Tab-separated table of C-alpha atoms in Angstrom:
chain	number	residue	atom	x	y	z
A	1	MET	CA	56.017	112.483	69.360
A	2	LYS	CA	58.104	113.988	66.788
A	3	LYS	CA	56.758	117.508	67.676
A	4	PHE	CA	57.575	116.786	71.127
A	5	LEU	CA	61.009	115.326	70.562
A	6	LEU	CA	61.468	118.457	68.586
A	7	LYS	CA	60.189	121.028	71.135
A	8	SER	CA	62.440	118.942	73.769
A	9	ILE	CA	65.362	119.565	71.926
A	10	ILE	CA	64.342	123.382	71.262
A	11	PHE	CA	64.015	123.738	75.029
A	12	CYS	CA	67.235	121.807	76.135
A	13	PHE	CA	69.102	123.940	73.553
A	14	VAL	CA	67.797	127.183	74.743
A	15	VAL	CA	68.763	126.256	78.282
A	16	VAL	CA	72.007	125.716	77.273
A	17	ILE	CA	72.368	129.075	75.417
A	18	CYS	CA	70.942	130.977	78.687
A	19	PHE	CA	73.227	129.259	80.940
A	20	GLY	CA	76.361	129.783	78.983
A	21	ALA	CA	75.446	133.586	78.522
A	22	PHE	CA	74.538	134.039	82.206
A	23	TRP	CA	78.167	132.336	82.993
A	24	CYS	CA	79.997	134.613	80.102
A	25	ILE	CA	78.605	137.500	82.243
A	26	LEU	CA	79.428	136.687	85.760
A	27	CYS	CA	83.210	135.866	84.375
A	28	SER	CA	83.282	138.935	82.154
A	29	ASN	CA	85.535	140.457	84.863
A	30	ARG	CA	87.391	137.692	86.162
A	31	ASN	CA	90.550	138.510	84.687
A	32	GLU	CA	90.612	141.790	87.205
A	33	THR	CA	89.259	139.639	90.364
A	34	MET	CA	91.814	137.272	89.944
A	35	ARG	CA	94.640	139.413	89.586
A	36	LEU	CA	97.160	138.990	92.665
A	37	PRO	CA	98.304	142.291	94.164
A	38	GLU	CA	101.112	143.828	92.808
A	39	ASN	CA	104.471	141.783	92.821
A	40	CYS	CA	102.879	139.029	94.098
A	41	ASN	CA	104.506	135.674	92.643
A	42	ILE	CA	104.101	133.421	96.189
A	43	VAL	CA	100.548	131.994	96.584
A	44	PHE	CA	99.364	129.804	99.650
A	45	LEU	CA	96.772	127.241	99.092
A	46	GLY	CA	95.070	124.764	101.198
A	47	ASN	CA	92.281	124.387	103.778
A	48	SER	CA	92.074	126.201	107.156
A	49	HIS	CA	94.791	125.568	108.717
A	50	VAL	CA	96.918	127.492	105.837
A	51	GLU	CA	93.645	129.934	105.884
A	52	CYS	CA	94.277	131.010	109.589
A	53	ALA	CA	98.620	130.622	109.601
A	54	ILE	CA	99.388	132.458	106.961
A	55	ASN	CA	99.361	136.472	107.430
A	56	ASP	CA	100.301	137.668	104.099
A	57	THR	CA	100.686	141.251	105.101
A	58	ILE	CA	104.044	139.793	106.917
A	59	LEU	CA	104.961	137.734	103.996
A	60	LYS	CA	106.414	139.792	101.111
A	61	ASN	CA	105.367	138.982	97.728
A	62	SER	CA	102.983	136.161	98.766
A	63	PHE	CA	99.080	135.681	98.785
A	64	ASN	CA	97.170	133.488	101.408
A	65	PHE	CA	94.214	132.093	98.965
A	66	GLY	CA	93.329	129.097	101.921
A	67	ARG	CA	90.011	128.524	102.327
A	68	SER	CA	88.138	126.590	105.192
A	69	ALA	CA	87.256	123.204	104.145
A	70	GLU	CA	89.090	123.610	100.785
A	71	GLN	CA	88.711	120.251	98.347
A	72	MET	CA	92.056	119.468	96.075
A	73	GLU	CA	89.720	119.878	93.273
A	74	PHE	CA	89.485	123.367	93.669
A	75	ILE	CA	93.027	124.026	94.189
A	76	TYR	CA	93.789	122.648	91.227
A	77	CYS	CA	90.883	124.934	89.385
A	78	LYS	CA	92.566	128.134	91.256
A	79	VAL	CA	96.017	127.359	90.286
A	80	LYS	CA	94.971	127.275	86.697
A	81	LEU	CA	93.145	130.293	86.943
A	82	LEU	CA	95.584	132.342	88.909
A	83	LYS	CA	98.516	131.451	86.266
A	84	LYS	CA	96.502	132.325	83.241
A	85	TYR	CA	95.673	135.864	84.936
A	86	ASN	CA	99.031	136.263	86.652
A	87	PRO	CA	101.516	135.300	84.146
A	88	ALA	CA	104.373	135.976	86.866
A	89	LEU	CA	103.330	133.692	89.397
A	90	ASP	CA	106.113	131.347	89.709
A	91	THR	CA	105.403	129.555	93.429
A	92	ILE	CA	102.760	127.980	94.472
A	93	VAL	CA	102.567	126.554	98.322
A	94	ILE	CA	100.158	123.654	98.838
A	95	GLY	CA	98.987	123.053	102.555
A	96	TYR	CA	99.815	119.375	102.533
A	97	ASP	CA	98.960	118.052	105.872
A	98	ASN	CA	96.849	115.659	107.890
A	99	VAL	CA	93.164	116.823	106.504
A	100	LEU	CA	93.212	118.212	103.157
A	101	CYS	CA	93.923	114.955	101.209
A	102	TYR	CA	91.657	113.001	103.589
A	103	GLN	CA	88.231	114.993	102.200
A	104	SER	CA	86.491	112.717	100.630
A	105	ALA	CA	84.334	113.052	97.431
A	106	ASP	CA	81.092	111.161	98.600
A	107	SER	CA	80.899	113.630	101.806
A	108	ALA	CA	78.371	116.418	101.638
A	109	PHE	CA	79.174	118.985	98.953
A	110	ASN	CA	79.752	122.393	100.502
A	111	PRO	CA	78.046	125.121	98.558
A	112	VAL	CA	80.269	127.675	99.623
A	113	LEU	CA	83.582	125.767	98.094
A	114	TYR	CA	82.454	125.837	94.530
A	115	SER	CA	82.667	129.040	91.776
A	116	PRO	CA	81.313	129.276	88.639
A	117	TYR	CA	85.091	130.461	87.717
A	118	PHE	CA	85.887	126.930	87.975
A	119	PHE	CA	83.717	125.630	84.956
A	120	ASP	CA	86.008	125.764	82.271
A	121	THR	CA	89.450	124.841	84.150
A	122	HIS	CA	88.594	121.486	83.541
A	123	ASN	CA	88.959	119.172	80.927
A	124	LEU	CA	87.869	115.517	79.228
A	125	SER	CA	90.070	113.786	82.044
A	126	THR	CA	89.217	115.760	84.977
A	127	ILE	CA	85.281	115.631	84.200
A	128	THR	CA	85.789	111.926	83.159
A	129	ASN	CA	87.513	111.239	86.878
A	130	LEU	CA	85.139	113.439	88.753
A	131	LEU	CA	82.451	111.195	87.203
A	132	THR	CA	84.094	107.942	88.089
A	133	LYS	CA	85.662	108.582	91.331
A	134	SER	CA	82.899	110.562	93.364
A	135	SER	CA	79.557	110.420	94.179
A	136	PHE	CA	75.937	111.541	92.621
A	137	GLY	CA	75.782	114.121	95.240
A	138	TYR	CA	79.132	115.666	94.389
A	139	ILE	CA	78.682	116.071	90.935
A	140	GLU	CA	75.014	117.239	91.249
A	141	GLY	CA	77.137	120.145	93.438
A	142	HIS	CA	79.062	121.418	90.631
A	143	ILE	CA	75.702	122.298	88.834
A	144	THR	CA	73.375	123.615	91.449
A	145	HIS	CA	75.419	125.404	94.011
A	146	PRO	CA	77.790	127.589	92.305
A	147	PHE	CA	74.933	130.203	91.699
A	148	ASN	CA	73.623	130.630	94.995
A	149	TRP	CA	72.583	133.991	96.006
A	150	PHE	CA	75.447	135.295	98.159
A	151	LYS	CA	77.547	134.533	95.223
A	152	LEU	CA	75.697	135.902	92.789
A	153	TYR	CA	75.452	139.327	95.359
A	154	GLN	CA	79.467	139.337	95.678
A	155	PHE	CA	80.059	138.751	91.629
A	156	GLY	CA	77.795	141.424	91.162
A	157	GLU	CA	79.023	143.971	93.544
A	158	SER	CA	82.412	143.355	91.824
A	159	LYS	CA	81.372	144.129	88.701
A	160	ILE	CA	79.788	147.533	89.972
A	161	LYS	CA	82.948	148.587	91.565
A	162	SER	CA	85.283	150.561	89.112
A	163	LYS	CA	88.671	148.769	90.523
A	164	THR	CA	88.537	145.310	91.958
A	165	ASN	CA	90.698	142.343	92.756
A	166	ILE	CA	91.358	138.759	94.412
A	167	THR	CA	90.972	140.475	97.781
A	168	ASP	CA	87.365	141.432	97.186
A	169	MET	CA	86.332	137.903	96.190
A	170	SER	CA	86.346	136.693	100.203
A	171	ASN	CA	84.106	133.278	99.150
A	172	LEU	CA	87.226	132.069	97.276
A	173	GLY	CA	89.862	132.271	100.008
A	174	GLY	CA	92.152	134.504	101.869
A	175	TYR	CA	93.818	135.036	105.292
A	176	MET	CA	91.872	134.724	108.255
A	177	TYR	CA	92.347	136.986	111.182
A	178	LEU	CA	90.950	134.201	113.934
A	179	THR	CA	90.632	135.480	117.179
A	180	ARG	CA	89.279	132.426	118.581
A	181	ASP	CA	90.392	131.287	122.233
A	182	LYS	CA	89.130	127.801	122.713
A	183	LEU	CA	92.251	125.662	123.151
A	184	GLU	CA	91.195	124.424	126.348
A	185	GLU	CA	87.532	123.866	125.319
A	186	ASP	CA	88.970	121.929	122.418
A	187	ILE	CA	91.180	119.464	124.463
A	188	LYS	CA	88.505	118.569	126.763
A	189	ARG	CA	85.791	118.152	123.990
A	190	ARG	CA	88.183	116.085	121.788
A	191	ALA	CA	89.177	113.750	124.690
A	192	THR	CA	86.799	111.099	123.934
A	193	ILE	CA	86.944	111.156	120.362
A	194	LYS	CA	88.728	108.190	118.921
A	195	MET	CA	91.203	108.675	115.689
A	196	ASP	CA	90.454	106.617	113.268
A	197	LYS	CA	94.094	104.534	112.787
A	198	ASN	CA	93.284	103.383	108.996
A	199	ARG	CA	92.323	106.767	107.281
A	200	SER	CA	93.766	106.969	103.855
A	201	PHE	CA	93.931	109.812	101.340
A	202	ASP	CA	90.865	110.449	98.843
A	203	GLU	CA	91.257	108.676	95.611
A	204	LEU	CA	89.679	111.971	93.961
A	205	SER	CA	91.850	114.297	95.650
A	206	ILE	CA	95.170	112.527	94.833
A	207	TYR	CA	93.893	112.701	91.453
A	208	PHE	CA	93.638	116.537	91.406
A	209	LEU	CA	96.919	116.926	93.633
A	210	ASN	CA	98.894	115.083	90.901
A	211	GLU	CA	96.897	116.963	87.911
A	212	THR	CA	98.216	120.123	90.004
A	213	LEU	CA	101.433	119.223	90.304
A	214	ASN	CA	101.866	118.474	86.528
A	215	PHE	CA	100.151	121.657	85.673
A	216	CYS	CA	102.746	123.496	87.796
A	217	GLN	CA	105.885	121.774	86.272
A	218	ASP	CA	104.662	122.397	82.754
A	219	ASN	CA	103.983	126.226	83.384
A	220	ASP	CA	107.394	126.052	85.117
A	221	MET	CA	106.328	127.253	88.670
A	222	THR	CA	107.754	125.628	91.552
A	223	VAL	CA	105.597	123.891	94.329
A	224	ILE	CA	106.632	123.673	97.686
A	225	PHE	CA	104.492	121.656	100.532
A	226	LEU	CA	103.844	123.229	103.971
A	227	CYS	CA	102.022	121.586	106.852
A	228	PRO	CA	101.481	124.548	109.491
A	229	PRO	CA	101.888	123.955	113.168
A	230	GLN	CA	99.337	122.201	115.252
A	231	HIS	CA	99.234	121.769	119.120
A	232	LYS	CA	100.920	118.958	120.462
A	233	LYS	CA	97.664	117.424	121.577
A	234	CYS	CA	95.771	117.520	118.566
A	235	PHE	CA	94.669	113.945	117.753
A	236	LEU	CA	94.410	114.321	114.101
A	237	ASP	CA	96.751	111.741	112.514
A	238	SER	CA	100.400	112.825	112.312
A	239	THR	CA	101.768	109.678	110.489
A	240	TYR	CA	100.406	108.814	107.183
A	241	TYR	CA	100.536	112.078	105.442
A	242	ARG	CA	104.189	111.915	105.843
A	243	VAL	CA	104.529	108.312	104.861
A	244	TYR	CA	102.529	109.139	101.600
A	245	TYR	CA	105.073	112.115	101.155
A	246	THR	CA	108.073	109.884	101.479
A	247	LYS	CA	106.806	107.280	99.085
A	248	ASN	CA	105.166	109.949	96.525
A	249	TYR	CA	106.665	113.139	96.978
A	250	SER	CA	109.773	113.208	98.139
A	251	ASN	CA	111.082	115.141	94.987
A	252	ILE	CA	109.051	118.291	96.583
A	253	LYS	CA	110.362	120.635	98.970
A	254	PHE	CA	108.292	119.954	102.473
A	255	TYR	CA	108.247	122.154	105.224
A	256	ASP	CA	106.357	120.016	107.901
A	257	PHE	CA	106.016	122.538	111.092
A	258	LYS	CA	103.121	120.519	112.263
A	259	ASP	CA	105.181	119.904	115.468
A	260	MET	CA	106.567	123.155	115.842
A	261	GLU	CA	106.131	124.394	119.281
A	262	LEU	CA	104.266	127.766	120.034
A	263	PRO	CA	102.843	128.983	123.420
A	264	ASP	CA	99.270	128.138	123.951
A	265	SER	CA	98.098	131.450	123.298
A	266	CYS	CA	98.952	131.029	119.753
A	267	PHE	CA	96.262	128.795	119.122
A	268	GLY	CA	92.465	129.343	118.752
A	269	ASP	CA	92.121	125.358	119.369
A	270	LEU	CA	93.815	122.583	118.757
A	271	ASP	CA	94.842	122.636	115.180
A	272	HIS	CA	94.538	125.818	114.222
A	273	LEU	CA	96.709	129.124	114.743
A	274	ASN	CA	95.151	132.548	116.215
A	275	TYR	CA	96.196	135.767	114.828
A	276	LYS	CA	98.685	135.568	117.549
A	277	GLY	CA	100.138	132.348	116.203
A	278	ALA	CA	99.784	133.599	112.570
A	279	LYS	CA	102.141	136.216	113.235
A	280	VAL	CA	104.630	134.234	114.811
A	281	PHE	CA	104.830	131.660	112.301
A	282	SER	CA	104.637	134.298	109.320
A	283	GLU	CA	107.717	136.119	110.845
A	284	TYR	CA	109.369	132.881	110.964
A	285	LEU	CA	108.695	132.041	107.208
A	286	GLU	CA	109.272	135.221	106.035
A	287	LYS	CA	112.848	135.253	107.600
A	288	GLU	CA	113.804	131.689	107.609
A	289	VAL	CA	112.169	130.476	104.757
A	290	LEU	CA	111.089	132.877	102.001
A	291	HIS	CA	113.660	135.512	102.467
A	292	LYS	CA	116.483	132.417	101.853
A	293	ASN	CA	115.047	130.449	99.250
A	294	TYR	CA	112.077	131.782	97.185
A	295	TYR	CA	112.687	135.638	96.723
A	296	ASN	CA	113.746	137.131	93.693
A	297	LYS	CA	113.278	134.697	91.384
A	298	GLN	CA	112.028	136.997	88.727
A	299	PRO	CA	114.458	138.637	86.330
């Protein structure tokens, strides 16, 4: 029995050592792959609403790091890494909308979303909250999914390149040039869907939103909330996220453009801008918001 226990302990120790070594190899060029384009001090983070709406080739000094089906936990991890490798980063724009913080930890874990880059961004407090506020499947995903073949291929490719940066890591986020033209089809499809009137924010998502805000405050970064435009016939809730903001985050500047009127040709579906809409919206942000309020902050 003693020999079995000793062998088991040794086996576990070897597994931990091998895992740690493998993780260190994957992250050995993280300081390069998490580096923002030159002179970039504004980052947009959020789900597909941000991913499709912010054309960062139009916005000066800005980078779109949004990603479809993003969860607030991963935004927290990204912000910590971005600040670590980009000290000049001073403005974080979070896509505070009627989807992001409803993403439940009890839902199926999306293997595309979690990266091995995120492991060391957690501390005892965040780990404790993960364990107490999420499902077993969600926790398991943090261990089993970060090393799928697609990610390993992309990490390997980035290491082979002589020069690489954040734009090469597409699985972490970036602007999506959406050519979709399915607005009418989406209106018909969702006509029979009944909106849940009793939705509320996910407890774990709110925890990580607050942790992100605390981290930004501690590191002298300005946080802005942004809700990109959605079509006037969009069935998604348009009240609760606004009420929650007023009660809890009114100290944070919130640019709520959900009801901004744009032609139907600007929408790929009911709640996503296509590339035409992204151009119109990004040009408006550049001229009326960023240019007037958030450029030239650096000495």
